[in-house]
């Protein structure tokens, strides 16, 4: 059985920083599965043309190719049904889908608005022109203008995490007493910021930190020990 996961790499090829790839790294660990990781820079993403689309993560398992982290998580759940469930009951799957969409459509752009200049600083030189052009088009302003007031905008960001914070004040994980895919779908975005930026998204005494710390330490501290980009604002 061979699993291969195509991922996104920073300037330091060992730094995996895509939030969607981190969701799958956590899902693989949850199911006690190992994969061969293939790091790609933005300018190498044509390597995954065989998947019929242009984004990572892409999972290859025997003759099957699966793209999109949600589809990959579901593929792992069905294919490796004997190992720890990522979702459990069908109602949990349905609710996890909501959490996943919230993370990708609300949380991700908010985090990007705080760290996008750090991403630019920490990706390979050959990726920078593409990254600047595509992200400035997406945001409608320069990268520098996006993060210019982040010391102020981070307070609004923290306030917007109230549903996450309030939930985690009364239970250890979004999924209840143990972590599952809903947790990983949010945590992946915190890993993105952690591995590509030194900017602190949370106040030290925020109760979300405890949840994040527990997941950093899960699976023998796999996430905590993952290589990070140490450079902030490197030209
Ligand atoms: N919905 C997709 C999103 C994947 C995605 O946006 N991946 C980014 C990396 S974080 C990517 O490959 N971007 C390529 C690009 O911007 O050219 C998923 O859940 O896997």
mmCIF file of C-alpha atoms and ligand atoms in Angstrom:
data_model
loop_
_atom_site.group_PDB
_atom_site.id
_atom_site.type_symbol
_atom_site.label_atom_id
_atom_site.label_comp_id
_atom_site.label_asym_id
_atom_site.label_seq_id
_atom_site.Cartn_x
_atom_site.Cartn_y
_atom_site.Cartn_z
ATOM 1 C CA UNK A 1 0.000 0.000 0.000
ATOM 2 C CA UNK A 2 1.548 3.293 -1.076
ATOM 3 C CA UNK A 3 0.172 6.711 -0.276
ATOM 4 C CA UNK A 4 1.741 9.782 -1.829
ATOM 5 C CA UNK A 5 0.770 13.310 -0.843
ATOM 6 C CA UNK A 6 1.744 16.240 -3.076
ATOM 7 C CA UNK A 7 2.168 19.355 -0.973
ATOM 8 C CA UNK A 8 3.226 22.998 -1.126
ATOM 9 C CA UNK A 9 6.755 23.928 -0.051
ATOM 10 C CA UNK A 10 8.250 27.208 1.087
ATOM 11 C CA UNK A 11 11.704 28.525 0.174
ATOM 12 C CA UNK A 12 12.979 25.932 2.656
ATOM 13 C CA UNK A 13 11.767 22.832 0.844
ATOM 14 C CA UNK A 14 11.157 21.104 4.188
ATOM 15 C CA UNK A 15 8.557 23.648 5.253
ATOM 16 C CA UNK A 16 5.049 22.456 4.486
ATOM 17 C CA UNK A 17 2.701 25.381 4.985
ATOM 18 C CA UNK A 18 -0.509 24.820 3.023
ATOM 19 C CA UNK A 19 -3.476 24.712 5.430
ATOM 20 C CA UNK A 20 -5.177 22.127 3.226
ATOM 21 C CA UNK A 21 -2.126 19.886 3.256
ATOM 22 C CA UNK A 22 -1.956 20.185 7.044
ATOM 23 C CA UNK A 23 -5.540 19.031 7.343
ATOM 24 C CA UNK A 24 -4.504 15.885 5.495
ATOM 25 C CA UNK A 25 -1.272 15.425 7.442
ATOM 26 C CA UNK A 26 -3.364 15.410 10.616
ATOM 27 C CA UNK A 27 -5.970 13.102 9.049
ATOM 28 C CA UNK A 28 -3.270 10.617 8.006
ATOM 29 C CA UNK A 29 -1.774 10.657 11.505
ATOM 30 C CA UNK A 30 -5.229 10.236 13.040
ATOM 31 C CA UNK A 31 -5.667 7.102 10.960
ATOM 32 C CA UNK A 32 -2.137 5.970 11.755
ATOM 33 C CA UNK A 33 -1.210 6.080 8.068
ATOM 34 C CA UNK A 34 2.073 7.180 6.563
ATOM 35 C CA UNK A 35 2.607 8.741 3.178
ATOM 36 C CA UNK A 36 5.455 9.796 0.947
ATOM 37 C CA UNK A 37 5.344 13.566 0.899
ATOM 38 C CA UNK A 38 6.263 15.333 -2.339
ATOM 39 C CA UNK A 39 7.037 19.024 -1.742
ATOM 40 C CA UNK A 40 6.334 21.349 -4.664
ATOM 41 C CA UNK A 41 6.873 25.063 -5.116
ATOM 42 C CA UNK A 42 4.123 27.119 -6.778
ATOM 43 C CA UNK A 43 6.121 27.080 -10.011
ATOM 44 C CA UNK A 44 6.266 23.278 -9.944
ATOM 45 C CA UNK A 45 2.533 22.709 -9.572
ATOM 46 C CA UNK A 46 2.288 21.470 -13.161
ATOM 47 C CA UNK A 47 3.668 18.244 -11.655
ATOM 48 C CA UNK A 48 0.107 17.558 -10.478
ATOM 49 C CA UNK A 49 -1.493 18.144 -13.896
ATOM 50 C CA UNK A 50 -2.244 14.411 -13.910
ATOM 51 C CA UNK A 51 -4.863 15.119 -11.208
ATOM 52 C CA UNK A 52 -6.882 17.251 -13.652
ATOM 53 C CA UNK A 53 -6.616 20.427 -11.542
ATOM 54 C CA UNK A 54 -3.889 22.721 -10.230
ATOM 55 C CA UNK A 55 -4.046 22.765 -6.426
ATOM 56 C CA UNK A 56 -2.506 20.785 -3.620
ATOM 57 C CA UNK A 57 -3.046 18.581 -1.719
ATOM 58 C CA UNK A 58 -3.243 15.705 -4.152
ATOM 59 C CA UNK A 59 -3.277 12.159 -2.821
ATOM 60 C CA UNK A 60 -2.243 9.176 -4.895
ATOM 61 C CA UNK A 61 -3.144 5.760 -3.548
ATOM 62 C CA UNK A 62 -2.415 2.811 -5.822
ATOM 63 C CA UNK A 63 -4.301 3.638 -9.034
ATOM 64 C CA UNK A 64 -6.455 6.354 -7.422
ATOM 65 C CA UNK A 65 -5.765 10.085 -7.568
ATOM 66 C CA UNK A 66 -7.770 12.378 -5.290
ATOM 67 C CA UNK A 67 -7.607 16.172 -5.082
ATOM 68 C CA UNK A 68 -9.263 18.629 -2.669
ATOM 69 C CA UNK A 69 -8.654 18.120 1.050
ATOM 70 C CA UNK A 70 -12.315 17.428 1.855
ATOM 71 C CA UNK A 71 -12.485 14.744 -0.853
ATOM 72 C CA UNK A 72 -9.168 13.295 0.341
ATOM 73 C CA UNK A 73 -10.398 13.115 3.944
ATOM 74 C CA UNK A 74 -13.531 11.313 2.773
ATOM 75 C CA UNK A 75 -11.463 8.976 0.605
ATOM 76 C CA UNK A 76 -9.262 8.089 3.581
ATOM 77 C CA UNK A 77 -12.323 7.543 5.746
ATOM 78 C CA UNK A 78 -13.928 5.129 3.273
ATOM 79 C CA UNK A 79 -10.762 3.370 2.171
ATOM 80 C CA UNK A 80 -9.325 2.887 5.638
ATOM 81 C CA UNK A 81 -12.585 2.274 7.448
ATOM 82 C CA UNK A 82 -10.946 -0.042 9.992
ATOM 83 C CA UNK A 83 -8.798 2.721 11.444
ATOM 84 C CA UNK A 84 -9.913 5.554 13.749
ATOM 85 C CA UNK A 85 -12.903 7.397 12.239
ATOM 86 C CA UNK A 86 -12.313 10.964 11.071
ATOM 87 C CA UNK A 87 -16.032 11.713 11.121
ATOM 88 C CA UNK A 88 -18.042 8.959 12.725
ATOM 89 C CA UNK A 89 -21.809 9.272 12.318
ATOM 90 C CA UNK A 90 -23.320 10.795 9.171
ATOM 91 C CA UNK A 91 -24.601 13.755 11.189
ATOM 92 C CA UNK A 92 -21.022 14.411 12.319
ATOM 93 C CA UNK A 93 -19.858 14.293 8.722
ATOM 94 C CA UNK A 94 -22.508 16.847 7.784
ATOM 95 C CA UNK A 95 -21.549 19.179 10.647
ATOM 96 C CA UNK A 96 -17.853 18.756 9.910
ATOM 97 C CA UNK A 97 -18.581 19.964 6.388
ATOM 98 C CA UNK A 98 -19.960 23.199 7.820
ATOM 99 C CA UNK A 99 -16.878 23.665 10.021
ATOM 100 C CA UNK A 100 -14.638 22.935 7.036
ATOM 101 C CA UNK A 101 -16.416 25.542 4.917
ATOM 102 C CA UNK A 102 -16.285 28.107 7.717
ATOM 103 C CA UNK A 103 -12.547 27.504 8.046
ATOM 104 C CA UNK A 104 -11.906 27.857 4.308
ATOM 105 C CA UNK A 105 -14.210 30.768 3.514
ATOM 106 C CA UNK A 106 -14.023 32.946 6.638
ATOM 107 C CA UNK A 107 -10.980 31.933 8.680
ATOM 108 C CA UNK A 108 -8.541 31.495 5.765
ATOM 109 C CA UNK A 109 -9.024 34.941 4.170
ATOM 110 C CA UNK A 110 -8.865 36.557 7.616
ATOM 111 C CA UNK A 111 -5.549 34.839 8.375
ATOM 112 C CA UNK A 112 -4.237 35.668 4.904
ATOM 113 C CA UNK A 113 -4.992 39.323 5.649
ATOM 114 C CA UNK A 114 -2.614 39.102 8.605
ATOM 115 C CA UNK A 115 0.251 37.013 7.231
ATOM 116 C CA UNK A 116 0.310 37.383 3.453
ATOM 117 C CA UNK A 117 3.476 39.511 3.448
ATOM 118 C CA UNK A 118 5.224 36.849 5.564
ATOM 119 C CA UNK A 119 4.175 34.196 3.063
ATOM 120 C CA UNK A 120 5.700 36.304 0.305
ATOM 121 C CA UNK A 121 8.917 36.657 2.309
ATOM 122 C CA UNK A 122 9.222 32.943 2.970
ATOM 123 C CA UNK A 123 8.412 31.380 -0.386
ATOM 124 C CA UNK A 124 11.044 30.650 -3.003
ATOM 125 C CA UNK A 125 12.249 33.559 -5.107
ATOM 126 C CA UNK A 126 10.920 31.846 -8.240
ATOM 127 C CA UNK A 127 7.388 31.832 -6.732
ATOM 128 C CA UNK A 128 7.232 35.449 -5.677
ATOM 129 C CA UNK A 129 6.127 37.151 -8.879
ATOM 130 C CA UNK A 130 3.252 34.690 -9.330
ATOM 131 C CA UNK A 131 2.267 34.923 -5.671
ATOM 132 C CA UNK A 132 2.265 38.723 -5.580
ATOM 133 C CA UNK A 133 0.325 39.057 -8.806
ATOM 134 C CA UNK A 134 -2.319 36.422 -7.989
ATOM 135 C CA UNK A 135 -2.872 37.519 -4.378
ATOM 136 C CA UNK A 136 -2.932 41.247 -5.159
ATOM 137 C CA UNK A 137 -5.548 40.503 -7.804
ATOM 138 C CA UNK A 138 -7.544 38.468 -5.270
ATOM 139 C CA UNK A 139 -7.425 41.153 -2.555
ATOM 140 C CA UNK A 140 -7.553 44.157 -4.870
ATOM 141 C CA UNK A 141 -4.553 45.808 -3.167
ATOM 142 C CA UNK A 142 -0.827 45.388 -2.698
ATOM 143 C CA UNK A 143 0.436 42.759 -0.274
ATOM 144 C CA UNK A 144 1.927 45.488 1.882
ATOM 145 C CA UNK A 145 -1.377 47.368 2.033
ATOM 146 C CA UNK A 146 -3.157 44.175 3.110
ATOM 147 C CA UNK A 147 -1.085 43.668 6.259
ATOM 148 C CA UNK A 148 -0.230 47.320 6.890
ATOM 149 C CA UNK A 149 -2.505 47.706 9.911
ATOM 150 C CA UNK A 150 -2.370 44.146 11.174
ATOM 151 C CA UNK A 151 -1.485 45.142 14.728
ATOM 152 C CA UNK A 152 -4.930 46.738 14.831
ATOM 153 C CA UNK A 153 -6.910 44.393 12.580
ATOM 154 C CA UNK A 154 -5.751 41.367 14.578
ATOM 155 C CA UNK A 155 -8.093 42.495 17.392
ATOM 156 C CA UNK A 156 -11.103 42.217 15.080
ATOM 157 C CA UNK A 157 -9.812 38.850 13.927
ATOM 158 C CA UNK A 158 -9.592 37.609 17.521
ATOM 159 C CA UNK A 159 -13.119 38.811 18.238
ATOM 160 C CA UNK A 160 -14.373 36.954 15.176
ATOM 161 C CA UNK A 161 -13.120 33.707 16.712
ATOM 162 C CA UNK A 162 -15.751 33.917 19.470
ATOM 163 C CA UNK A 163 -17.734 30.835 18.279
ATOM 164 C CA UNK A 164 -14.543 28.768 18.278
ATOM 165 C CA UNK A 165 -13.413 30.126 21.641
ATOM 166 C CA UNK A 166 -16.776 29.705 23.340
ATOM 167 C CA UNK A 167 -17.098 26.122 22.114
ATOM 168 C CA UNK A 168 -13.604 25.238 23.309
ATOM 169 C CA UNK A 169 -14.305 26.719 26.729
ATOM 170 C CA UNK A 170 -16.849 23.992 27.428
ATOM 171 C CA UNK A 171 -15.301 21.011 25.589
ATOM 172 C CA UNK A 172 -11.693 20.148 24.739
ATOM 173 C CA UNK A 173 -12.230 19.724 20.984
ATOM 174 C CA UNK A 174 -14.702 20.832 18.324
ATOM 175 C CA UNK A 175 -15.426 17.140 17.906
ATOM 176 C CA UNK A 176 -16.051 16.632 21.635
ATOM 177 C CA UNK A 177 -13.715 14.748 23.942
ATOM 178 C CA UNK A 178 -11.284 13.706 21.226
ATOM 179 C CA UNK A 179 -10.093 15.476 18.088
ATOM 180 C CA UNK A 180 -11.407 14.556 14.631
ATOM 181 C CA UNK A 181 -11.616 16.112 11.197
ATOM 182 C CA UNK A 182 -13.563 19.228 12.228
ATOM 183 C CA UNK A 183 -10.645 20.086 14.518
ATOM 184 C CA UNK A 184 -8.047 19.396 11.832
ATOM 185 C CA UNK A 185 -9.932 21.485 9.278
ATOM 186 C CA UNK A 186 -9.560 24.526 11.542
ATOM 187 C CA UNK A 187 -6.152 23.624 12.959
ATOM 188 C CA UNK A 188 -4.701 23.341 9.431
ATOM 189 C CA UNK A 189 -5.149 27.080 9.042
ATOM 190 C CA UNK A 190 -3.338 27.794 12.310
ATOM 191 C CA UNK A 191 -0.492 25.571 11.069
ATOM 192 C CA UNK A 192 -0.342 27.585 7.879
ATOM 193 C CA UNK A 193 0.274 30.772 9.873
ATOM 194 C CA UNK A 194 2.645 29.058 12.293
ATOM 195 C CA UNK A 195 4.891 27.587 9.596
ATOM 196 C CA UNK A 196 5.130 30.616 7.354
ATOM 197 C CA UNK A 197 4.868 33.601 9.697
ATOM 198 C CA UNK A 198 6.015 34.725 13.111
ATOM 199 C CA UNK A 199 2.914 36.854 13.563
ATOM 200 C CA UNK A 200 0.961 35.737 16.633
ATOM 201 C CA UNK A 201 -2.684 35.262 15.755
ATOM 202 C CA UNK A 202 -3.873 34.704 19.319
ATOM 203 C CA UNK A 203 -3.403 36.364 22.692
ATOM 204 C CA UNK A 204 -1.323 34.178 24.992
ATOM 205 C CA UNK A 205 -4.212 33.775 27.428
ATOM 206 C CA UNK A 206 -6.776 32.962 24.738
ATOM 207 C CA UNK A 207 -8.410 29.615 25.536
ATOM 208 C CA UNK A 208 -8.028 28.652 21.870
ATOM 209 C CA UNK A 209 -4.267 28.383 22.565
ATOM 210 C CA UNK A 210 -4.812 25.337 24.764
ATOM 211 C CA UNK A 211 -6.665 23.517 21.982
ATOM 212 C CA UNK A 212 -3.979 24.542 19.484
ATOM 213 C CA UNK A 213 -1.227 23.363 21.861
ATOM 214 C CA UNK A 214 -2.911 19.999 22.358
ATOM 215 C CA UNK A 215 -3.085 19.460 18.603
ATOM 216 C CA UNK A 216 0.507 20.631 18.176
ATOM 217 C CA UNK A 217 1.465 17.898 20.642
ATOM 218 C CA UNK A 218 -0.782 15.202 19.143
ATOM 219 C CA UNK A 219 0.752 12.256 17.298
ATOM 220 C CA UNK A 220 4.087 12.635 19.097
ATOM 221 C CA UNK A 221 4.188 16.377 18.495
ATOM 222 C CA UNK A 222 4.204 15.885 14.732
ATOM 223 C CA UNK A 223 2.910 19.404 14.049
ATOM 224 C CA UNK A 224 5.004 21.112 16.738
ATOM 225 C CA UNK A 225 8.214 19.572 15.402
ATOM 226 C CA UNK A 226 7.510 20.302 11.749
ATOM 227 C CA UNK A 227 10.038 22.657 10.142
ATOM 228 C CA UNK A 228 8.946 26.308 10.110
ATOM 229 C CA UNK A 229 10.043 29.361 8.178
ATOM 230 C CA UNK A 230 11.898 31.441 10.695
ATOM 231 C CA UNK A 231 12.321 34.501 8.555
ATOM 232 C CA UNK A 232 9.962 37.429 8.920
ATOM 233 C CA UNK A 233 10.128 40.182 6.371
ATOM 234 C CA UNK A 234 13.141 38.791 4.527
ATOM 235 C CA UNK A 235 13.600 40.474 1.204
HETATM 236 N N1 LIG B 1 -10.370 23.399 -1.815
HETATM 237 C C1 LIG B 1 -8.996 22.988 -1.944
HETATM 238 C C2 LIG B 1 -8.095 24.195 -1.828
HETATM 239 C C3 LIG B 1 -6.635 23.846 -2.114
HETATM 240 C C4 LIG B 1 -5.761 25.080 -2.278
HETATM 241 O O1 LIG B 1 -6.235 26.218 -2.400
HETATM 242 N N2 LIG B 1 -4.448 24.843 -2.277
HETATM 243 C C5 LIG B 1 -3.492 25.921 -2.486
HETATM 244 C C6 LIG B 1 -2.348 25.790 -1.510
HETATM 245 S S1 LIG B 1 -2.807 26.287 0.101
HETATM 246 C C7 LIG B 1 -2.894 25.810 -3.870
HETATM 247 O O2 LIG B 1 -2.574 24.719 -4.327
HETATM 248 N N3 LIG B 1 -2.720 26.943 -4.556
HETATM 249 C C8 LIG B 1 -2.132 26.958 -5.854
HETATM 250 C C9 LIG B 1 -2.085 28.333 -6.398
HETATM 251 O O3 LIG B 1 -2.490 29.285 -5.723
HETATM 252 O O4 LIG B 1 -1.625 28.433 -7.530
HETATM 253 C C10 LIG B 1 -8.685 21.947 -0.848
HETATM 254 O O5 LIG B 1 -9.412 21.893 0.152
HETATM 255 O O6 LIG B 1 -7.750 21.140 -1.020
#
